[in-house]
Short mmCIF file of C-alpha atoms in Angstrom, two decimals:
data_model
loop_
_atom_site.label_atom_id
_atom_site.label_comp_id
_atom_site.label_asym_id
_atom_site.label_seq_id
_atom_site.Cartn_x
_atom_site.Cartn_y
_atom_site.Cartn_z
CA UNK A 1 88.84 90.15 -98.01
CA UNK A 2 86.20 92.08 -96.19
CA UNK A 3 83.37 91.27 -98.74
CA UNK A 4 84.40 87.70 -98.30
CA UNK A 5 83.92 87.98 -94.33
CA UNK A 6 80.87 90.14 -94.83
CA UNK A 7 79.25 87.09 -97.31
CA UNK A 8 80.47 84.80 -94.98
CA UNK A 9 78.80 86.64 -92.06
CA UNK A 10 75.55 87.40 -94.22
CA UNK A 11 75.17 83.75 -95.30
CA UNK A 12 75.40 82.70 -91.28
CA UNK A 13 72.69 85.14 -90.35
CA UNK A 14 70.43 83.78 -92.83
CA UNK A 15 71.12 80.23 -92.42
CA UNK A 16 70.82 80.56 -88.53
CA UNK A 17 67.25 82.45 -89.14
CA UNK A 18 66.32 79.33 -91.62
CA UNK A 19 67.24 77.26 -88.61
CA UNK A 20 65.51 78.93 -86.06
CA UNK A 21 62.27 79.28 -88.26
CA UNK A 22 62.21 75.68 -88.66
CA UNK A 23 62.22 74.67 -85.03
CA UNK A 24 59.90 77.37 -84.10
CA UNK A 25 57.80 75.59 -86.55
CA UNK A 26 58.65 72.03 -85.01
CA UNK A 27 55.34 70.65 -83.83
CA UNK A 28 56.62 67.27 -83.21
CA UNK A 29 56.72 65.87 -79.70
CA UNK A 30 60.20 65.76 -78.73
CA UNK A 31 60.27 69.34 -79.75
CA UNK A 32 57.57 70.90 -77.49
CA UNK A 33 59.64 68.82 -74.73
CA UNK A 34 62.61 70.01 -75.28
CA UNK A 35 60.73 73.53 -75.04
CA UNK A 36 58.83 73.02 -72.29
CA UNK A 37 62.25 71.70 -70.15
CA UNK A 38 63.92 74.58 -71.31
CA UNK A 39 61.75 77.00 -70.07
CA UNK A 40 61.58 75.13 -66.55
CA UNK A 41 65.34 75.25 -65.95
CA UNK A 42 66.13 78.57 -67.41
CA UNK A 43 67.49 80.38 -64.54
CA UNK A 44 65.32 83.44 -63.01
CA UNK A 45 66.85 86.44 -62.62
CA UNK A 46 66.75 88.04 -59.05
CA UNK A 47 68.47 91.20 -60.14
CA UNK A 48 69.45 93.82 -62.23
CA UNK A 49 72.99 92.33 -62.50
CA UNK A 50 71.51 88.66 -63.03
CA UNK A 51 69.08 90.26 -66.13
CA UNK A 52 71.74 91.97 -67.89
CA UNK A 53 73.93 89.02 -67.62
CA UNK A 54 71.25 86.02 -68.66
CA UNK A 55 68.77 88.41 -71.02
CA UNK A 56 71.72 90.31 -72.50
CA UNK A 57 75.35 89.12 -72.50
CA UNK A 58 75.00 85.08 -72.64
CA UNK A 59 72.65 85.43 -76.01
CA UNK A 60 74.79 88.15 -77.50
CA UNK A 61 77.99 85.63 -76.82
CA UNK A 62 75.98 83.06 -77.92
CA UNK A 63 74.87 84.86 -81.00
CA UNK A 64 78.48 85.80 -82.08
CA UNK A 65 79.91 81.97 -81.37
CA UNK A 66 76.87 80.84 -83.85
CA UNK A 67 77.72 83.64 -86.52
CA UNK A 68 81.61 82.61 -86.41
CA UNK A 69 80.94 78.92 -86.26
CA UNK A 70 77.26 78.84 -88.32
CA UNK A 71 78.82 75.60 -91.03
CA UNK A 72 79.11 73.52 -87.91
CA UNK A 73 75.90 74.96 -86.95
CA UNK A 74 73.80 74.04 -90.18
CA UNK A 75 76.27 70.50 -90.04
CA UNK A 76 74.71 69.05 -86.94
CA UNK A 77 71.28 70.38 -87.60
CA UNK A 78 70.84 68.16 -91.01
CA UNK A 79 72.60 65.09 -88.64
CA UNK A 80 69.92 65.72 -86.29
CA UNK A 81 67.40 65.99 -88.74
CA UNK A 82 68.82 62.27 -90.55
CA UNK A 83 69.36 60.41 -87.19
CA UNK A 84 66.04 61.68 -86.42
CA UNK A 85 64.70 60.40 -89.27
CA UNK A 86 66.67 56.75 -89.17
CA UNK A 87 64.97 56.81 -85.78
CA UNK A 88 61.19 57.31 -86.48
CA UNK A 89 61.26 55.06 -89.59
CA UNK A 90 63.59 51.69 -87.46
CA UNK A 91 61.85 48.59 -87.40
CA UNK A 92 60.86 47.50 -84.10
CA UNK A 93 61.94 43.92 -83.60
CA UNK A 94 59.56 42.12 -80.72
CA UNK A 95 61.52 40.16 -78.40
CA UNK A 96 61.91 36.95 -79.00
CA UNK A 97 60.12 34.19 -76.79
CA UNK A 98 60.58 30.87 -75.80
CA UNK A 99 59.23 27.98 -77.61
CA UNK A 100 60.26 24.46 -77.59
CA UNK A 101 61.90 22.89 -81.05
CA UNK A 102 62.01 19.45 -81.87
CA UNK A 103 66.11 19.28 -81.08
CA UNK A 104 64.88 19.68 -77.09
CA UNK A 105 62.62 17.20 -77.07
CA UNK A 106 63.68 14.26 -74.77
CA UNK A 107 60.94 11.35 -74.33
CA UNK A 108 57.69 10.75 -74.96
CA UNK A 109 55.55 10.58 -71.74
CA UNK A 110 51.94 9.58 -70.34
CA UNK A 111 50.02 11.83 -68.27
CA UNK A 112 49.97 8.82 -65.40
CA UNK A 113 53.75 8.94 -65.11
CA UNK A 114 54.30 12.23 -65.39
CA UNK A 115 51.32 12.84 -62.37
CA UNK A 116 53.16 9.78 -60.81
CA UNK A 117 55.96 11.29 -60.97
CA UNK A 118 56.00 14.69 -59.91
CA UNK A 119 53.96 15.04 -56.90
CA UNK A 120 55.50 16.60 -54.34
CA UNK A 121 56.32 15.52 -50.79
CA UNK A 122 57.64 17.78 -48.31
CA UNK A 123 57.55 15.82 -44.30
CA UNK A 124 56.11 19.59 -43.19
CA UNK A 125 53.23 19.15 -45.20
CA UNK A 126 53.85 22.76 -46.77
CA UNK A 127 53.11 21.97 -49.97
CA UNK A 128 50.24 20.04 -51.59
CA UNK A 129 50.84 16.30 -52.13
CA UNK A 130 49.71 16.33 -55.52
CA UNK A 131 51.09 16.20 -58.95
CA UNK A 132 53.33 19.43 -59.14
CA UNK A 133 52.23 20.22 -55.79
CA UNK A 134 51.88 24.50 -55.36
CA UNK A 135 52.15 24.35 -59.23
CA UNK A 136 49.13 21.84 -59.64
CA UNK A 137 46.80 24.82 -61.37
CA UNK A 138 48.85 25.50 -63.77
CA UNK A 139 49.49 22.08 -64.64
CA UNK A 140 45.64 21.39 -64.79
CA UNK A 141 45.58 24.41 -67.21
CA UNK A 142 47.99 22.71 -69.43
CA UNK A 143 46.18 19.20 -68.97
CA UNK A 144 43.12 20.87 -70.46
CA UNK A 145 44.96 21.84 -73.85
CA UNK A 146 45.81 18.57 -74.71
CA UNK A 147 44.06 17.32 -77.90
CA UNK A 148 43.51 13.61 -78.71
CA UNK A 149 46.30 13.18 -81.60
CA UNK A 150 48.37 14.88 -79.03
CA UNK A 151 51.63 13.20 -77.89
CA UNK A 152 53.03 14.41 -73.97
CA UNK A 153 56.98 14.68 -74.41
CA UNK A 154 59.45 15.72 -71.83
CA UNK A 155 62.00 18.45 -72.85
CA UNK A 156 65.16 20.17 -71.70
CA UNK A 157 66.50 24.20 -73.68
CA UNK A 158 69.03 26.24 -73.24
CA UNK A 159 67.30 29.95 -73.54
CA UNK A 160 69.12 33.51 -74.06
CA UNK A 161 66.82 35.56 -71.88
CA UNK A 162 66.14 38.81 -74.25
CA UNK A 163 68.64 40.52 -71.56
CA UNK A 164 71.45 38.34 -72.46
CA UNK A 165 71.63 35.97 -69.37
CA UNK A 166 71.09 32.12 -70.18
CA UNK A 167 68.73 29.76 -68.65
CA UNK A 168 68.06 25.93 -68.67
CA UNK A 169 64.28 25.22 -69.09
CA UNK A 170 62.66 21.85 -68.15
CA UNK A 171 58.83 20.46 -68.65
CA UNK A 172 56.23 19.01 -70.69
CA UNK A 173 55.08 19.72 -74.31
CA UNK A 174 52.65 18.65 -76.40
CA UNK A 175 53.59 17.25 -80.06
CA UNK A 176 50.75 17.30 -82.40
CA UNK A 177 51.96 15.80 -86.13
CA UNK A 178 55.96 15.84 -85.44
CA UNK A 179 56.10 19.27 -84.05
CA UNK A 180 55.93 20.92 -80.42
CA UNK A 181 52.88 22.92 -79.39
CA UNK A 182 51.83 23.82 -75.82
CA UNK A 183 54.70 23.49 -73.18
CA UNK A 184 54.49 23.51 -69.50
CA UNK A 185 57.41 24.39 -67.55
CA UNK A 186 58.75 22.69 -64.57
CA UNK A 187 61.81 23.61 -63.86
CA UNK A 188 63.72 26.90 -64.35
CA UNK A 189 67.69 26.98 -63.89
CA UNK A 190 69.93 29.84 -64.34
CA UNK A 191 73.55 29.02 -66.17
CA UNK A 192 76.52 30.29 -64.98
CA UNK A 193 75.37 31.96 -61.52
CA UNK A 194 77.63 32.34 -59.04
CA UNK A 195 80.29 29.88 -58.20
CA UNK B 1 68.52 51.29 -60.96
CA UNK B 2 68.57 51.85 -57.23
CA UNK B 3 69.86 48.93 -54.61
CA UNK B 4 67.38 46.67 -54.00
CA UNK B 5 66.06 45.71 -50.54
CA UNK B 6 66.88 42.01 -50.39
CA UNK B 7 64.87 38.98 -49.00
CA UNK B 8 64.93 37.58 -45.25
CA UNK B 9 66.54 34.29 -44.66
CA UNK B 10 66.93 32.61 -41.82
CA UNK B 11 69.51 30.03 -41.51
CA UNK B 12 71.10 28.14 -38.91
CA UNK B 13 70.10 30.39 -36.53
CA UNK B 14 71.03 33.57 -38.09
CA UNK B 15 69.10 36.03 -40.24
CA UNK B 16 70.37 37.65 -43.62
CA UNK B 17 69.24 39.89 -45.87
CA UNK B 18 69.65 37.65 -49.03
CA UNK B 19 70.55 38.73 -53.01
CA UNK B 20 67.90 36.44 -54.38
CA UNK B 21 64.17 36.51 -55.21
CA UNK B 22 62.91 32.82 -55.36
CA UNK B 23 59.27 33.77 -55.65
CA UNK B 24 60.22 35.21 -59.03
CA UNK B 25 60.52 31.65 -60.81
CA UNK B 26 57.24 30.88 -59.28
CA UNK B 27 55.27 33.78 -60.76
CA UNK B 28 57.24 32.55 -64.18
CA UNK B 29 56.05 28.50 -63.92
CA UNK B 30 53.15 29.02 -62.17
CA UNK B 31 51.76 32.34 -64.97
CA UNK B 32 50.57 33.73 -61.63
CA UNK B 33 51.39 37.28 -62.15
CA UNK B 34 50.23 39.55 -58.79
CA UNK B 35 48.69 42.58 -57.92
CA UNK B 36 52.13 44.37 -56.68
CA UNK B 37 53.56 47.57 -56.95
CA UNK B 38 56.48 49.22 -55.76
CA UNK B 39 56.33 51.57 -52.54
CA UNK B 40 60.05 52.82 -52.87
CA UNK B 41 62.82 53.26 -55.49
CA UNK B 42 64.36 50.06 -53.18
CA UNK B 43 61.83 47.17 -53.79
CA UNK B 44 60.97 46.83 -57.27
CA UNK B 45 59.74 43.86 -57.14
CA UNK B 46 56.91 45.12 -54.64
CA UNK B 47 57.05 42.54 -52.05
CA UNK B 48 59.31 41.06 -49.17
CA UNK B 49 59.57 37.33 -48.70
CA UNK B 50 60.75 35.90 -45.58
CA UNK B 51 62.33 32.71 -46.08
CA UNK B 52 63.75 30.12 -43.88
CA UNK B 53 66.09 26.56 -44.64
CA UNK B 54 64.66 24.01 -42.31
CA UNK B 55 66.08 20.18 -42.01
CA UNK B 56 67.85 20.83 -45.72
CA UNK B 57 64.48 22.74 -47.11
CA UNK B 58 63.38 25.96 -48.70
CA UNK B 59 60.61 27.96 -47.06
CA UNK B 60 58.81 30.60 -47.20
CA UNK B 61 57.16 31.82 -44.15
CA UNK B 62 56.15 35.24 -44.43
CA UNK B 63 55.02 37.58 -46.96
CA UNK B 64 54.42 41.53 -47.49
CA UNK B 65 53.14 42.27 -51.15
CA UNK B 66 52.32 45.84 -51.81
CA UNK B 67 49.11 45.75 -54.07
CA UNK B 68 48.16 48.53 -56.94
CA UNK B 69 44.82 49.21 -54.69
CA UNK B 70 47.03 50.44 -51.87
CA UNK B 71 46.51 47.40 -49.55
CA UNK B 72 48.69 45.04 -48.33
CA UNK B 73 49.17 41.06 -48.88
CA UNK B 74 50.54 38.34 -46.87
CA UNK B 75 51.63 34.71 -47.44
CA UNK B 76 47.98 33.72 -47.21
CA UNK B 77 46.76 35.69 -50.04
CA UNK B 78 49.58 33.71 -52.58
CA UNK B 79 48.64 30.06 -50.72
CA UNK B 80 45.45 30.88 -49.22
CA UNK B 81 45.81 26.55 -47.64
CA UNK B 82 49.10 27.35 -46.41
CA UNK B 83 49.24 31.03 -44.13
CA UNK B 84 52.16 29.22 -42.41
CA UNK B 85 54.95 27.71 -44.75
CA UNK B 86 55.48 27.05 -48.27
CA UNK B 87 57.49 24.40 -49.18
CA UNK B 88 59.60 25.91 -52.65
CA UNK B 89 59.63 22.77 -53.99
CA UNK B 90 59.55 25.03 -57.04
CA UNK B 91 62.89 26.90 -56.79
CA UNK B 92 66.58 26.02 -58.45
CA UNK B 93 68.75 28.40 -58.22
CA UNK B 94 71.70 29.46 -55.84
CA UNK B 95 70.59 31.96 -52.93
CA UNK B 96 73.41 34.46 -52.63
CA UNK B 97 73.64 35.55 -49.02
CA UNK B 98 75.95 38.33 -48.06
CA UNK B 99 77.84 37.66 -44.74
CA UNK B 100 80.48 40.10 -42.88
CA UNK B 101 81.18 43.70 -43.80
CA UNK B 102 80.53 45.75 -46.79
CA UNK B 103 83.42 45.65 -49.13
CA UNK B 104 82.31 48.44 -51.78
CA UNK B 105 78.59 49.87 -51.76
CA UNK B 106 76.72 49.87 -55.46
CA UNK B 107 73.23 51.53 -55.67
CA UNK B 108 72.13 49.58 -58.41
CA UNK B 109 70.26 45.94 -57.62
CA UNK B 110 72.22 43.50 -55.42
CA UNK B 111 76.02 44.72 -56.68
CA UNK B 112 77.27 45.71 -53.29
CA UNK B 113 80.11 43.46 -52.19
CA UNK B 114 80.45 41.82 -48.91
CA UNK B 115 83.37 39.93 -47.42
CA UNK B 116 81.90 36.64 -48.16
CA UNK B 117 78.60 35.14 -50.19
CA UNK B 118 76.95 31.82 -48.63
CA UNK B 119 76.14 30.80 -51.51
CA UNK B 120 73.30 27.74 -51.10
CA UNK B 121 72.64 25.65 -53.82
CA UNK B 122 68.61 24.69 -54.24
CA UNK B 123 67.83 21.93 -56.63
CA UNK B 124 63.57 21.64 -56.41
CA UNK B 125 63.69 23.20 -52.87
CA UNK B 126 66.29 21.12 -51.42
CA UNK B 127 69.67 22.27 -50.08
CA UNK B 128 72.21 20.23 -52.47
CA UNK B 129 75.18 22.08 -51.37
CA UNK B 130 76.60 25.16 -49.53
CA UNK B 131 79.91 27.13 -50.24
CA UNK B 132 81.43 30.15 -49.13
CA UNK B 133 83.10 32.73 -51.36
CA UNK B 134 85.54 35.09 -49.86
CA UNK B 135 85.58 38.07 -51.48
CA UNK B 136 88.13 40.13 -49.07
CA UNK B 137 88.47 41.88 -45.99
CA UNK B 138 87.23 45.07 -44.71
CA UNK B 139 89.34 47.49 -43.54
CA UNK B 140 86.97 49.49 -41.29
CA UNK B 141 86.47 47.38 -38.10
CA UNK B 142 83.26 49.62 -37.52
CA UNK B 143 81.36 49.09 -40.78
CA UNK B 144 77.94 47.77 -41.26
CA UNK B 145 77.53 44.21 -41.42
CA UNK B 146 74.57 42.42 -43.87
CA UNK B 147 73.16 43.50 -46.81
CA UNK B 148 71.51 46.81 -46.59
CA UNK B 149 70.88 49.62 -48.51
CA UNK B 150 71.91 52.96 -48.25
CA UNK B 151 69.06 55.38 -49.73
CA UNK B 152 65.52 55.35 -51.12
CA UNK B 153 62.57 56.91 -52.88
CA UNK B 154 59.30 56.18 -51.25
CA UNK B 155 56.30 56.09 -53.23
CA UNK B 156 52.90 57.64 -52.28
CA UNK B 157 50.33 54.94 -52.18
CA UNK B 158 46.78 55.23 -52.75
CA UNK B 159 44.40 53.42 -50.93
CA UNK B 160 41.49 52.79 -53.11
CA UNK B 161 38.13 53.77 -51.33
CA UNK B 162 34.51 51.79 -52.36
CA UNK B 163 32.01 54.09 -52.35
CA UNK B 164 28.49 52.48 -50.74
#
């Protein structure tokens, strides 16, 4: 019985030096933080009481608890080292972004109407009474994409913002060959806000 | 994340301290992204509108960006033609606007609760239709009434120097 507790106890010691040898040896980033916060809110000993205590009894308790319980020990240090691992080597996914499909489009459009259209009248004269009025420049920006087999279409989407809340978007794309290009938006509209 | 200080709006001859940020879809349609950066842990966003609903309209009428070079912007520096009002002919959304007592503090964004939410429906800058949501009733007589928030982190900012 005794040489089983005394195998058991020798094994522990020598897997808990492996252990500690390899994150000595741990060069990689999250290591040398995890250091570096440990050593910044490791409590400082004011007194003789305080040393004994924090240099002395806490490791030696700690020590004994790691000895008794080292399978547990050498258990969550190959987890950490696999979820680690699984971590480093995920694939990043980008976020998705917005682009208009052919299912949104809803009719096809000349620049005249649409500039006929959408200018913007306010009786305070606060905004610009042009097409798209405060939003003219970015509506000239889109103007100057437009290519001469280009068609103008309206459209209308429902989005799923990459932060799970939905949106309606409105505006103007270009179709070149069947298939939406360059999109100008006009009109943003959150769904289900606050009734 | 920390509550957020919330916009002015003035409206039928009150003020609030609104839960909505109609400048944001503006920035989005317009791809005019500015200069701001945050001065506190309580405005994100990096600048205060103040907004105000005249005959059935959206306005803005005043402005406070924070920029990155430690200066400050106003309304003219977004509509350099228009240092007065802005017509938000660009906005749909539904302006929240807390009214009465606080209900329950949050410090995170606009999720304190109030006794009641005007809640003003915009369609292209124009007031389509205004409700009122009840949301309880305080029981301390005493307590703070409007949106506010209760604590903060302020930023130092850095006021970039040119060298002649």
């Amino acid at each position: 019985m005794i040489d089983y507790i005394i195998g058991y106890l020798v094994t522990g010691v020598v897997s808990l030096l492996i252990i500690y040898a390899i994150n000595r040896l741990d060069n990689s980033e999250e290591a040398k933080d995890l250091r570096e916060i440990r050593k910044r809110i490791e409590p400082k000993s004011k007194n003789l009481k305080e040393k004994i205590f924090n240099d002395l009894i806490v490791p030696v308790i700690a020590l004994t608890l790691a000895l008794i319980f080292w399978p547990a020990a050498i258990i969550w240090v190959i987890k950490d080292r696999l979820e680690r691992r699984a971590y480093e080597n995920r694939e990043i996914k980008e976020p998705e972004v917005f682009k208009v499909e052919k299912e949104h489009l809803k009719e096809q459009v000349s620049i005249e109407d649409v500039e006929t259209l959408e200018v913007v009248i306010d009786p305070l004269g606060a905004a610009p009474e042009i097409p798209f009025g405060h939003l003219n420049s970015a509506w000239q920006n889109f103007k100057e994409k437009i290519q001469s087999d280009n068609e103008l279409w309206s459209f209308s989407a429902q989005w799923t913002h990459e932060w799970g809340y939905k949106e309606k978007y409105n505006g103007y794309v270009l179709v070149q060959e069947g298939l939406p290009t360059a999109f100008f938006l006009t009109k943003i509209r959150a769904i289900n806000e606050i009734t | 994340m920390t509550a957020q200080s919330g916009e002015n709006l003035h409206y039928e001859g009150k003020d609030y301290s609104m839960c909505s940020e109609p400048l944001n879809q503006y920035f989005t349609l317009s791809a005019v992204m500015p200069n701001f950066e945050s001065p506190s842990t309580s405005l994100w966003r990096g600048y205060v509108g103040s907004w105000s609903i005249i005959e059935n309209r959206l306005y803005l009428v005043n402005l406070t960006g924070f920029n990155k070079d430690g200066t400050e912007s106003n309304l003219n520096a977004l509509f350099p033609d228009y240092p007065d009002q802005v017509f938000a002919h660009w906005y749909c959304g539904t302006l929240r606007v807390p009214d009465g007592q606080m209900l329950h503090y949050e410090h995170m964004g606009y999720a304190s609760t109030y006794e009641r939410d005007i809640l003003i429906e915009i369609e292209q800058g124009i007031v389509k239709e205004v409700n009122i949501k009840h949301n309880g009733e305080s029981d301390n007589p005493d307590g703070p009434e409007g949106y506010g928030v209760a604590a903060f982190t302020t930023f130092a900012r850095k006021k970039e120097v040119n060298d002649e």
